PDB file of C-alpha atoms in Angstrom:
ATOM      1  CA  UNK A   2    -213.438  18.066  52.872  1.00 90.00           C
ATOM      2  CA  UNK A   3    -213.781  14.091  53.887  1.00 94.00           C
ATOM      3  CA  UNK A   4    -214.941  13.055  57.478  1.00 95.00           C
ATOM      4  CA  UNK A   5    -214.710   9.663  59.017  1.00 95.00           C
ATOM      5  CA  UNK A   6    -217.417   8.863  62.220  1.00 96.00           C
ATOM      6  CA  UNK A   7    -216.986   6.084  64.410  1.00 95.00           C
ATOM      7  CA  UNK A   8    -217.585   5.052  67.614  1.00 94.00           C
ATOM      8  CA  UNK A   9    -219.329   2.384  70.301  1.00 92.00           C
ATOM      9  CA  UNK A  10    -222.870   1.031  69.123  1.00 90.00           C
ATOM     10  CA  UNK A  11    -225.226   2.803  70.658  1.00 91.00           C
ATOM     11  CA  UNK A  12    -224.266   6.200  71.248  1.00 94.00           C
ATOM     12  CA  UNK A  13    -225.454   7.798  68.562  1.00 94.00           C
ATOM     13  CA  UNK A  14    -222.798   7.718  66.244  1.00 95.00           C
ATOM     14  CA  UNK A  15    -225.219   7.088  63.202  1.00 95.00           C
ATOM     15  CA  UNK A  16    -227.182  10.517  64.317  1.00 95.00           C
ATOM     16  CA  UNK A  17    -223.906  12.789  64.722  1.00 97.00           C
ATOM     17  CA  UNK A  18    -223.159  11.817  61.071  1.00 97.00           C
ATOM     18  CA  UNK A  19    -226.811  12.433  60.243  1.00 97.00           C
ATOM     19  CA  UNK A  20    -226.580  15.662  61.174  1.00 97.00           C
ATOM     20  CA  UNK A  21    -223.359  16.810  60.254  1.00 97.00           C
ATOM     21  CA  UNK A  22    -224.407  15.664  56.966  1.00 97.00           C
ATOM     22  CA  UNK A  23    -226.870  18.022  56.913  1.00 97.00           C
ATOM     23  CA  UNK A  24    -225.456  20.875  58.580  1.00 96.00           C
ATOM     24  CA  UNK A  25    -222.973  20.397  55.589  1.00 96.00           C
ATOM     25  CA  UNK A  26    -225.711  20.301  52.897  1.00 96.00           C
ATOM     26  CA  UNK A  27    -227.700  23.121  54.715  1.00 95.00           C
ATOM     27  CA  UNK A  28    -224.613  25.081  53.641  1.00 93.00           C
ATOM     28  CA  UNK A  29    -224.672  24.259  49.862  1.00 94.00           C
ATOM     29  CA  UNK A  30    -222.258  22.032  49.502  1.00 94.00           C
ATOM     30  CA  UNK A  31    -222.740  18.435  47.732  1.00 95.00           C
ATOM     31  CA  UNK A  32    -222.686  15.474  50.591  1.00 97.00           C
ATOM     32  CA  UNK A  33    -221.672  11.879  49.443  1.00 97.00           C
ATOM     33  CA  UNK A  34    -222.762  10.502  52.111  1.00 97.00           C
ATOM     34  CA  UNK A  35    -221.193   6.664  53.074  1.00 96.00           C
ATOM     35  CA  UNK A  36    -222.953   4.116  55.246  1.00 95.00           C
ATOM     36  CA  UNK A  37    -219.795   1.730  56.616  1.00 91.00           C
ATOM     37  CA  UNK A  38    -221.285   0.302  59.522  1.00 89.00           C
ATOM     38  CA  UNK A  39    -222.907  -3.331  59.002  1.00 82.00           C
ATOM     39  CA  UNK A  40    -226.093  -1.883  60.590  1.00 82.00           C
ATOM     40  CA  UNK A  41    -226.478   0.380  57.775  1.00 77.00           C
ATOM     41  CA  UNK A  42    -229.071   3.385  59.690  1.00 90.00           C
ATOM     42  CA  UNK A  43    -227.885   5.889  58.085  1.00 94.00           C
ATOM     43  CA  UNK A  44    -230.124   6.445  55.253  1.00 94.00           C
ATOM     44  CA  UNK A  45    -233.053   5.782  57.207  1.00 93.00           C
ATOM     45  CA  UNK A  46    -231.584   7.957  59.553  1.00 94.00           C
ATOM     46  CA  UNK A  47    -230.883  10.895  55.996  1.00 95.00           C
ATOM     47  CA  UNK A  48    -235.009  10.276  55.199  1.00 93.00           C
ATOM     48  CA  UNK A  49    -234.447   7.819  52.308  1.00 93.00           C
ATOM     49  CA  UNK A  50    -237.799   5.686  51.592  1.00 89.00           C
ATOM     50  CA  UNK A  51    -238.125   2.110  51.884  1.00 87.00           C
ATOM     51  CA  UNK A  52    -234.362   2.760  52.985  1.00 86.00           C
ATOM     52  CA  UNK A  53    -234.171  -1.145  53.779  1.00 83.00           C
ATOM     53  CA  UNK A  54    -234.609  -1.895  50.735  1.00 87.00           C
ATOM     54  CA  UNK A  55    -231.015  -0.589  49.495  1.00 92.00           C
ATOM     55  CA  UNK A  56    -228.974  -3.848  49.029  1.00 92.00           C
ATOM     56  CA  UNK A  57    -225.989  -3.090  50.217  1.00 93.00           C
ATOM     57  CA  UNK A  58    -222.237  -3.293  47.578  1.00 94.00           C
ATOM     58  CA  UNK A  59    -221.011  -6.086  49.533  1.00 90.00           C
ATOM     59  CA  UNK A  60    -223.613  -8.150  48.408  1.00 91.00           C
ATOM     60  CA  UNK A  61    -224.332  -7.070  44.953  1.00 94.00           C
ATOM     61  CA  UNK A  62    -222.528 -10.782  43.429  1.00 92.00           C
ATOM     62  CA  UNK A  63    -222.750  -9.777  40.407  1.00 94.00           C
ATOM     63  CA  UNK A  64    -220.905  -6.893  40.498  1.00 95.00           C
ATOM     64  CA  UNK A  65    -218.422  -7.811  42.792  1.00 93.00           C
ATOM     65  CA  UNK A  66    -218.142 -10.789  40.289  1.00 92.00           C
ATOM     66  CA  UNK A  67    -217.733  -8.152  36.606  1.00 93.00           C
ATOM     67  CA  UNK A  68    -215.437  -5.774  38.806  1.00 94.00           C
ATOM     68  CA  UNK A  69    -212.941  -8.400  40.333  1.00 93.00           C
ATOM     69  CA  UNK A  70    -212.934 -11.575  37.836  1.00 91.00           C
ATOM     70  CA  UNK A  71    -213.627 -13.309  40.771  1.00 87.00           C
ATOM     71  CA  UNK A  72    -217.456 -14.920  42.654  1.00 85.00           C
ATOM     72  CA  UNK A  73    -218.172 -12.503  46.466  1.00 77.00           C
ATOM     73  CA  UNK A  74    -218.051 -14.894  49.207  1.00 71.00           C
ATOM     74  CA  UNK A  75    -215.133 -17.038  48.071  1.00 69.00           C
ATOM     75  CA  UNK A  76    -211.227 -17.562  49.131  1.00 67.00           C
ATOM     76  CA  UNK A  77    -208.210 -18.595  47.381  1.00 62.00           C
ATOM     77  CA  UNK A  78    -208.334 -17.281  43.973  1.00 73.00           C
ATOM     78  CA  UNK A  79    -207.195 -14.747  42.064  1.00 83.00           C
ATOM     79  CA  UNK A  80    -208.655 -11.347  41.421  1.00 87.00           C
ATOM     80  CA  UNK A  81    -208.051  -7.812  40.111  1.00 86.00           C
ATOM     81  CA  UNK A  82    -206.956  -5.993  42.904  1.00 87.00           C
ATOM     82  CA  UNK A  83    -207.320  -2.149  41.500  1.00 91.00           C
ATOM     83  CA  UNK A  84    -211.472  -2.853  39.657  1.00 94.00           C
ATOM     84  CA  UNK A  85    -212.703  -0.476  38.627  1.00 95.00           C
ATOM     85  CA  UNK A  86    -214.773   1.943  41.421  1.00 96.00           C
ATOM     86  CA  UNK A  87    -214.899   5.582  39.832  1.00 95.00           C
ATOM     87  CA  UNK A  88    -218.852   5.067  38.382  1.00 96.00           C
ATOM     88  CA  UNK A  89    -220.258   3.329  41.260  1.00 96.00           C
ATOM     89  CA  UNK A  90    -220.687   6.411  43.042  1.00 95.00           C
ATOM     90  CA  UNK A  91    -222.959   7.550  40.487  1.00 93.00           C
ATOM     91  CA  UNK A  92    -224.699   4.541  39.349  1.00 95.00           C
ATOM     92  CA  UNK A  93    -224.737   3.270  42.720  1.00 94.00           C
ATOM     93  CA  UNK A  94    -225.796   6.188  45.428  1.00 95.00           C
ATOM     94  CA  UNK A  95    -229.077   6.906  46.016  1.00 95.00           C
ATOM     95  CA  UNK A  96    -230.024  10.576  46.456  1.00 95.00           C
ATOM     96  CA  UNK A  97    -232.413  12.417  49.538  1.00 94.00           C
ATOM     97  CA  UNK A  98    -232.797  16.294  49.730  1.00 92.00           C
ATOM     98  CA  UNK A  99    -229.502  17.090  47.708  1.00 93.00           C
ATOM     99  CA  UNK A 100    -227.476  14.768  49.372  1.00 96.00           C
ATOM    100  CA  UNK A 101    -226.001  11.182  47.611  1.00 96.00           C
ATOM    101  CA  UNK A 102    -225.867   8.034  49.870  1.00 97.00           C
ATOM    102  CA  UNK A 103    -224.417   5.117  49.550  1.00 96.00           C
ATOM    103  CA  UNK A 104    -224.844   1.425  51.904  1.00 95.00           C
ATOM    104  CA  UNK A 105    -221.464  -0.086  51.847  1.00 92.00           C
ATOM    105  CA  UNK A 106    -222.739  -3.287  54.221  1.00 88.00           C
ATOM    106  CA  UNK A 107    -219.884  -5.407  55.822  1.00 78.00           C
ATOM    107  CA  UNK A 108    -217.494  -8.331  54.647  1.00 67.00           C
ATOM    108  CA  UNK A 109    -218.133 -11.543  56.484  1.00 56.00           C
ATOM    109  CA  UNK A 110    -215.835 -13.650  55.039  1.00 43.00           C
ATOM    110  CA  UNK A 111    -212.463 -14.661  56.615  1.00 39.00           C
ATOM    111  CA  UNK A 112    -212.739 -11.805  59.169  1.00 40.00           C
ATOM    112  CA  UNK A 113    -212.321  -7.967  58.941  1.00 44.00           C
ATOM    113  CA  UNK A 114    -210.006  -7.003  56.587  1.00 48.00           C
ATOM    114  CA  UNK A 115    -209.669 -10.193  55.103  1.00 58.00           C
ATOM    115  CA  UNK A 116    -207.853 -10.589  51.563  1.00 67.00           C
ATOM    116  CA  UNK A 117    -211.496 -11.578  49.729  1.00 83.00           C
ATOM    117  CA  UNK A 118    -212.871  -9.851  46.203  1.00 87.00           C
ATOM    118  CA  UNK A 119    -215.610  -8.354  48.313  1.00 88.00           C
ATOM    119  CA  UNK A 120    -213.255  -6.887  50.210  1.00 86.00           C
ATOM    120  CA  UNK A 121    -210.950  -5.275  48.071  1.00 88.00           C
ATOM    121  CA  UNK A 122    -213.593  -3.949  46.207  1.00 91.00           C
ATOM    122  CA  UNK A 123    -215.046  -2.258  48.813  1.00 91.00           C
ATOM    123  CA  UNK A 124    -211.445  -0.693  50.211  1.00 90.00           C
ATOM    124  CA  UNK A 125    -211.057   0.811  46.305  1.00 92.00           C
ATOM    125  CA  UNK A 126    -214.156   2.311  46.052  1.00 94.00           C
ATOM    126  CA  UNK A 127    -213.567   3.866  49.518  1.00 93.00           C
ATOM    127  CA  UNK A 128    -210.347   5.155  48.388  1.00 92.00           C
ATOM    128  CA  UNK A 129    -211.677   6.820  45.019  1.00 94.00           C
ATOM    129  CA  UNK A 130    -214.373   8.845  46.845  1.00 94.00           C
ATOM    130  CA  UNK A 131    -211.444  10.044  50.312  1.00 93.00           C
ATOM    131  CA  UNK A 132    -208.422  10.187  46.744  1.00 92.00           C
ATOM    132  CA  UNK A 133    -210.341  11.305  44.215  1.00 92.00           C
ATOM    133  CA  UNK A 134    -214.125  12.811  44.710  1.00 91.00           C
ATOM    134  CA  UNK A 135    -214.566  16.665  45.151  1.00 90.00           C
ATOM    135  CA  UNK A 136    -218.130  16.710  47.688  1.00 93.00           C
ATOM    136  CA  UNK A 137    -218.147  17.057  51.196  1.00 95.00           C
ATOM    137  CA  UNK A 138    -217.709  13.143  52.384  1.00 96.00           C
ATOM    138  CA  UNK A 139    -218.991  12.114  55.165  1.00 97.00           C
ATOM    139  CA  UNK A 140    -218.294   7.674  56.286  1.00 95.00           C
ATOM    140  CA  UNK A 141    -220.989   6.470  59.421  1.00 95.00           C
ATOM    141  CA  UNK A 142    -218.208   3.878  60.463  1.00 92.00           C
ATOM    142  CA  UNK A 143    -218.394   1.565  62.663  1.00 87.00           C
ATOM    143  CA  UNK A 144    -215.323   0.764  65.497  1.00 86.00           C
ATOM    144  CA  UNK A 145    -213.407  -1.284  63.401  1.00 81.00           C
ATOM    145  CA  UNK A 146    -212.846   1.399  60.500  1.00 86.00           C
ATOM    146  CA  UNK A 147    -212.864  -1.630  58.239  1.00 81.00           C
ATOM    147  CA  UNK A 148    -212.918  -0.352  55.499  1.00 82.00           C
ATOM    148  CA  UNK A 149    -210.281   2.346  55.874  1.00 85.00           C
ATOM    149  CA  UNK A 150    -206.592   1.084  54.497  1.00 82.00           C
ATOM    150  CA  UNK A 151    -203.480   2.924  55.325  1.00 81.00           C
ATOM    151  CA  UNK A 152    -203.395   5.408  52.237  1.00 81.00           C
ATOM    152  CA  UNK A 153    -206.947   6.442  52.468  1.00 85.00           C
ATOM    153  CA  UNK A 154    -207.086   6.852  56.431  1.00 88.00           C
ATOM    154  CA  UNK A 155    -204.248   9.365  56.006  1.00 86.00           C
ATOM    155  CA  UNK A 156    -206.519  11.686  53.468  1.00 89.00           C
ATOM    156  CA  UNK A 157    -208.701  11.644  55.685  1.00 92.00           C
ATOM    157  CA  UNK A 158    -209.644  15.342  57.133  1.00 92.00           C
ATOM    158  CA  UNK A 159    -210.686  14.050  60.060  1.00 93.00           C
ATOM    159  CA  UNK A 160    -211.740  11.262  62.138  1.00 96.00           C
ATOM    160  CA  UNK A 161    -214.783  11.927  64.644  1.00 96.00           C
ATOM    161  CA  UNK A 162    -215.720   9.667  67.551  1.00 97.00           C
ATOM    162  CA  UNK A 163    -218.525   9.930  69.345  1.00 97.00           C
ATOM    163  CA  UNK A 164    -219.017   9.058  72.892  1.00 97.00           C
ATOM    164  CA  UNK A 165    -221.342   8.559  75.415  1.00 97.00           C
ATOM    165  CA  UNK A 166    -221.066   9.377  78.980  1.00 97.00           C
ATOM    166  CA  UNK A 167    -220.402   6.007  79.782  1.00 95.00           C
ATOM    167  CA  UNK A 168    -217.069   3.487  80.617  1.00 95.00           C
ATOM    168  CA  UNK A 169    -217.707   0.997  77.927  1.00 95.00           C
ATOM    169  CA  UNK A 170    -218.059   3.964  75.486  1.00 96.00           C
ATOM    170  CA  UNK A 171    -214.834   6.088  76.518  1.00 96.00           C
ATOM    171  CA  UNK A 172    -212.655   2.359  76.401  1.00 96.00           C
ATOM    172  CA  UNK A 173    -213.767   1.599  72.838  1.00 95.00           C
ATOM    173  CA  UNK A 174    -213.449   5.454  72.008  1.00 95.00           C
ATOM    174  CA  UNK A 175    -209.600   4.502  73.331  1.00 95.00           C
ATOM    175  CA  UNK A 176    -209.490   1.519  70.986  1.00 94.00           C
ATOM    176  CA  UNK A 177    -210.502   3.859  68.004  1.00 94.00           C
ATOM    177  CA  UNK A 178    -207.630   6.929  68.755  1.00 94.00           C
ATOM    178  CA  UNK A 179    -205.055   3.318  68.761  1.00 93.00           C
ATOM    179  CA  UNK A 180    -206.258   2.046  66.102  1.00 92.00           C
ATOM    180  CA  UNK A 181    -206.532   5.521  63.992  1.00 93.00           C
ATOM    181  CA  UNK A 182    -202.960   5.788  65.197  1.00 91.00           C
ATOM    182  CA  UNK A 183    -201.930   2.850  64.027  1.00 91.00           C
ATOM    183  CA  UNK A 184    -203.467   3.038  60.696  1.00 90.00           C
ATOM    184  CA  UNK A 185    -202.298   7.035  59.671  1.00 89.00           C
ATOM    185  CA  UNK A 186    -205.531   9.325  61.091  1.00 91.00           C
ATOM    186  CA  UNK A 187    -203.899  11.931  62.300  1.00 85.00           C
ATOM    187  CA  UNK A 188    -206.742  14.203  62.790  1.00 91.00           C
ATOM    188  CA  UNK A 189    -208.600  12.587  65.789  1.00 94.00           C
ATOM    189  CA  UNK A 190    -212.176  14.511  67.649  1.00 96.00           C
ATOM    190  CA  UNK A 191    -214.273  13.340  69.909  1.00 97.00           C
ATOM    191  CA  UNK A 192    -217.333  14.517  70.188  1.00 98.00           C
ATOM    192  CA  UNK A 193    -219.886  14.671  73.730  1.00 98.00           C
ATOM    193  CA  UNK A 194    -222.957  13.335  73.343  1.00 97.00           C
ATOM    194  CA  UNK A 195    -226.412  11.951  75.035  1.00 96.00           C
ATOM    195  CA  UNK A 196    -225.560  14.715  77.607  1.00 97.00           C
ATOM    196  CA  UNK A 197    -228.188  15.174  80.264  1.00 96.00           C
ATOM    197  CA  UNK A 198    -226.195  17.733  82.677  1.00 97.00           C
ATOM    198  CA  UNK A 199    -223.076  19.632  83.327  1.00 97.00           C
ATOM    199  CA  UNK A 200    -221.753  16.009  85.581  1.00 97.00           C
ATOM    200  CA  UNK A 201    -222.248  14.234  82.378  1.00 97.00           C
ATOM    201  CA  UNK A 202    -219.805  16.640  80.694  1.00 97.00           C
ATOM    202  CA  UNK A 203    -217.273  16.716  82.902  1.00 97.00           C
ATOM    203  CA  UNK A 204    -216.990  13.113  83.055  1.00 97.00           C
ATOM    204  CA  UNK A 205    -216.114  12.616  80.039  1.00 97.00           C
ATOM    205  CA  UNK A 206    -213.223  15.591  80.373  1.00 97.00           C
ATOM    206  CA  UNK A 207    -212.248  13.978  83.617  1.00 97.00           C
ATOM    207  CA  UNK A 208    -211.965  10.729  82.317  1.00 96.00           C
ATOM    208  CA  UNK A 209    -210.289  11.898  78.573  1.00 96.00           C
ATOM    209  CA  UNK A 210    -208.039  15.023  79.769  1.00 95.00           C
ATOM    210  CA  UNK A 211    -205.741  14.302  76.470  1.00 93.00           C
ATOM    211  CA  UNK A 212    -208.546  14.099  74.509  1.00 95.00           C
ATOM    212  CA  UNK A 213    -209.844  17.117  71.511  1.00 94.00           C
ATOM    213  CA  UNK A 214    -213.705  17.393  72.125  1.00 97.00           C
ATOM    214  CA  UNK A 215    -215.117  19.274  69.199  1.00 96.00           C
ATOM    215  CA  UNK A 216    -218.619  19.743  70.916  1.00 97.00           C
ATOM    216  CA  UNK A 217    -221.151  18.643  73.394  1.00 97.00           C
ATOM    217  CA  UNK A 218    -225.061  17.541  72.668  1.00 97.00           C
ATOM    218  CA  UNK A 219    -227.765  17.001  74.683  1.00 96.00           C
ATOM    219  CA  UNK A 220    -229.484  14.168  74.908  1.00 95.00           C
ATOM    220  CA  UNK A 221    -233.492  15.073  73.400  1.00 92.00           C
ATOM    221  CA  UNK A 222    -236.093  13.123  73.431  1.00 92.00           C
ATOM    222  CA  UNK A 223    -236.866  13.864  69.902  1.00 91.00           C
ATOM    223  CA  UNK A 224    -234.024  11.681  68.468  1.00 92.00           C
ATOM    224  CA  UNK A 225    -236.031   9.191  69.915  1.00 91.00           C
ATOM    225  CA  UNK A 226    -239.211  10.039  68.757  1.00 93.00           C
ATOM    226  CA  UNK A 227    -238.442  10.192  65.049  1.00 91.00           C
ATOM    227  CA  UNK A 228    -236.735   6.842  65.503  1.00 89.00           C
ATOM    228  CA  UNK A 229    -239.872   5.738  65.951  1.00 88.00           C
ATOM    229  CA  UNK A 230    -241.474   7.361  63.916  1.00 89.00           C
ATOM    230  CA  UNK A 231    -238.257   6.436  60.592  1.00 88.00           C
ATOM    231  CA  UNK A 232    -238.005  10.502  59.877  1.00 91.00           C
ATOM    232  CA  UNK A 233    -234.352  12.249  60.270  1.00 94.00           C
ATOM    233  CA  UNK A 234    -233.091  13.253  63.955  1.00 94.00           C
ATOM    234  CA  UNK A 235    -232.422  17.154  62.352  1.00 94.00           C
ATOM    235  CA  UNK A 236    -236.496  17.534  62.018  1.00 93.00           C
ATOM    236  CA  UNK A 237    -237.115  16.499  66.062  1.00 93.00           C
ATOM    237  CA  UNK A 238    -233.993  18.134  67.621  1.00 94.00           C
ATOM    238  CA  UNK A 239    -232.987  21.492  65.242  1.00 94.00           C
ATOM    239  CA  UNK A 240    -230.897  22.429  68.413  1.00 94.00           C
ATOM    240  CA  UNK A 241    -228.428  19.797  68.412  1.00 94.00           C
ATOM    241  CA  UNK A 242    -228.607  20.502  64.346  1.00 95.00           C
ATOM    242  CA  UNK A 243    -227.187  24.192  65.633  1.00 95.00           C
ATOM    243  CA  UNK A 244    -224.808  22.590  67.509  1.00 96.00           C
ATOM    244  CA  UNK A 245    -222.991  20.500  64.721  1.00 96.00           C
ATOM    245  CA  UNK A 246    -223.421  23.392  62.532  1.00 96.00           C
ATOM    246  CA  UNK A 247    -221.448  25.433  64.812  1.00 95.00           C
ATOM    247  CA  UNK A 248    -218.093  23.109  64.672  1.00 94.00           C
ATOM    248  CA  UNK A 249    -218.071  23.007  60.668  1.00 93.00           C
ATOM    249  CA  UNK A 250    -215.825  26.130  61.023  1.00 88.00           C
ATOM    250  CA  UNK A 251    -213.061  24.025  62.699  1.00 88.00           C
ATOM    251  CA  UNK A 252    -213.885  20.778  61.232  1.00 88.00           C
ATOM    252  CA  UNK A 253    -213.093  22.362  57.909  1.00 82.00           C
ATOM    253  CA  UNK A 254    -209.222  23.864  59.466  1.00 76.00           C
TER     254      UNK A 254
END
């Protein structure tokens, strides 16, 4: 099962990804968690200690030069388009409670999707993870889905877009849906998050009538408390974890 999670910043995308990863791990599955969001909060949400000290792969200049033959942050030079990456998930991941966690980082040279050494390394790494690894993979993406190439995107089993009751969040969800279609993702589901009442749920259903909602997760103060305490959200919100566990069968199908 290879799942990408996306959504507007602040909607609870990383929180949902953490719930999903913990739900899969509790079912006895090997899970590889990929933080492909420039904000890089997934490791903390999974309980990795000293997560702020993890160096994102996009900033590992020596590794990038070793694997691609070119220095990170440079343009207009020759480098390998298919660098070796198959050993990196085991070498560069951090393990917490049976889950392997990798932090990708973002490409800051030339804009998203630039043809630069670090961009090529990341795209090849994501392709390997999606196409060749046998774990369950959950990728916490930014709204732009910049790490997914067309071939990799078509191999993703599901893109889950997290949306909260709000017009900006809904607008971003529409944009992600269009982008997903452009790169070949066919299975797309939505999760309504931070639901305070039936009114919030009905608002999303009314504004997004043609979108498939996987589930709706209530707003919980425990999520805020967990963030303030630096603890995983599922430790404070058992009900949210239960709701996400109930979606696993549908995701697997």
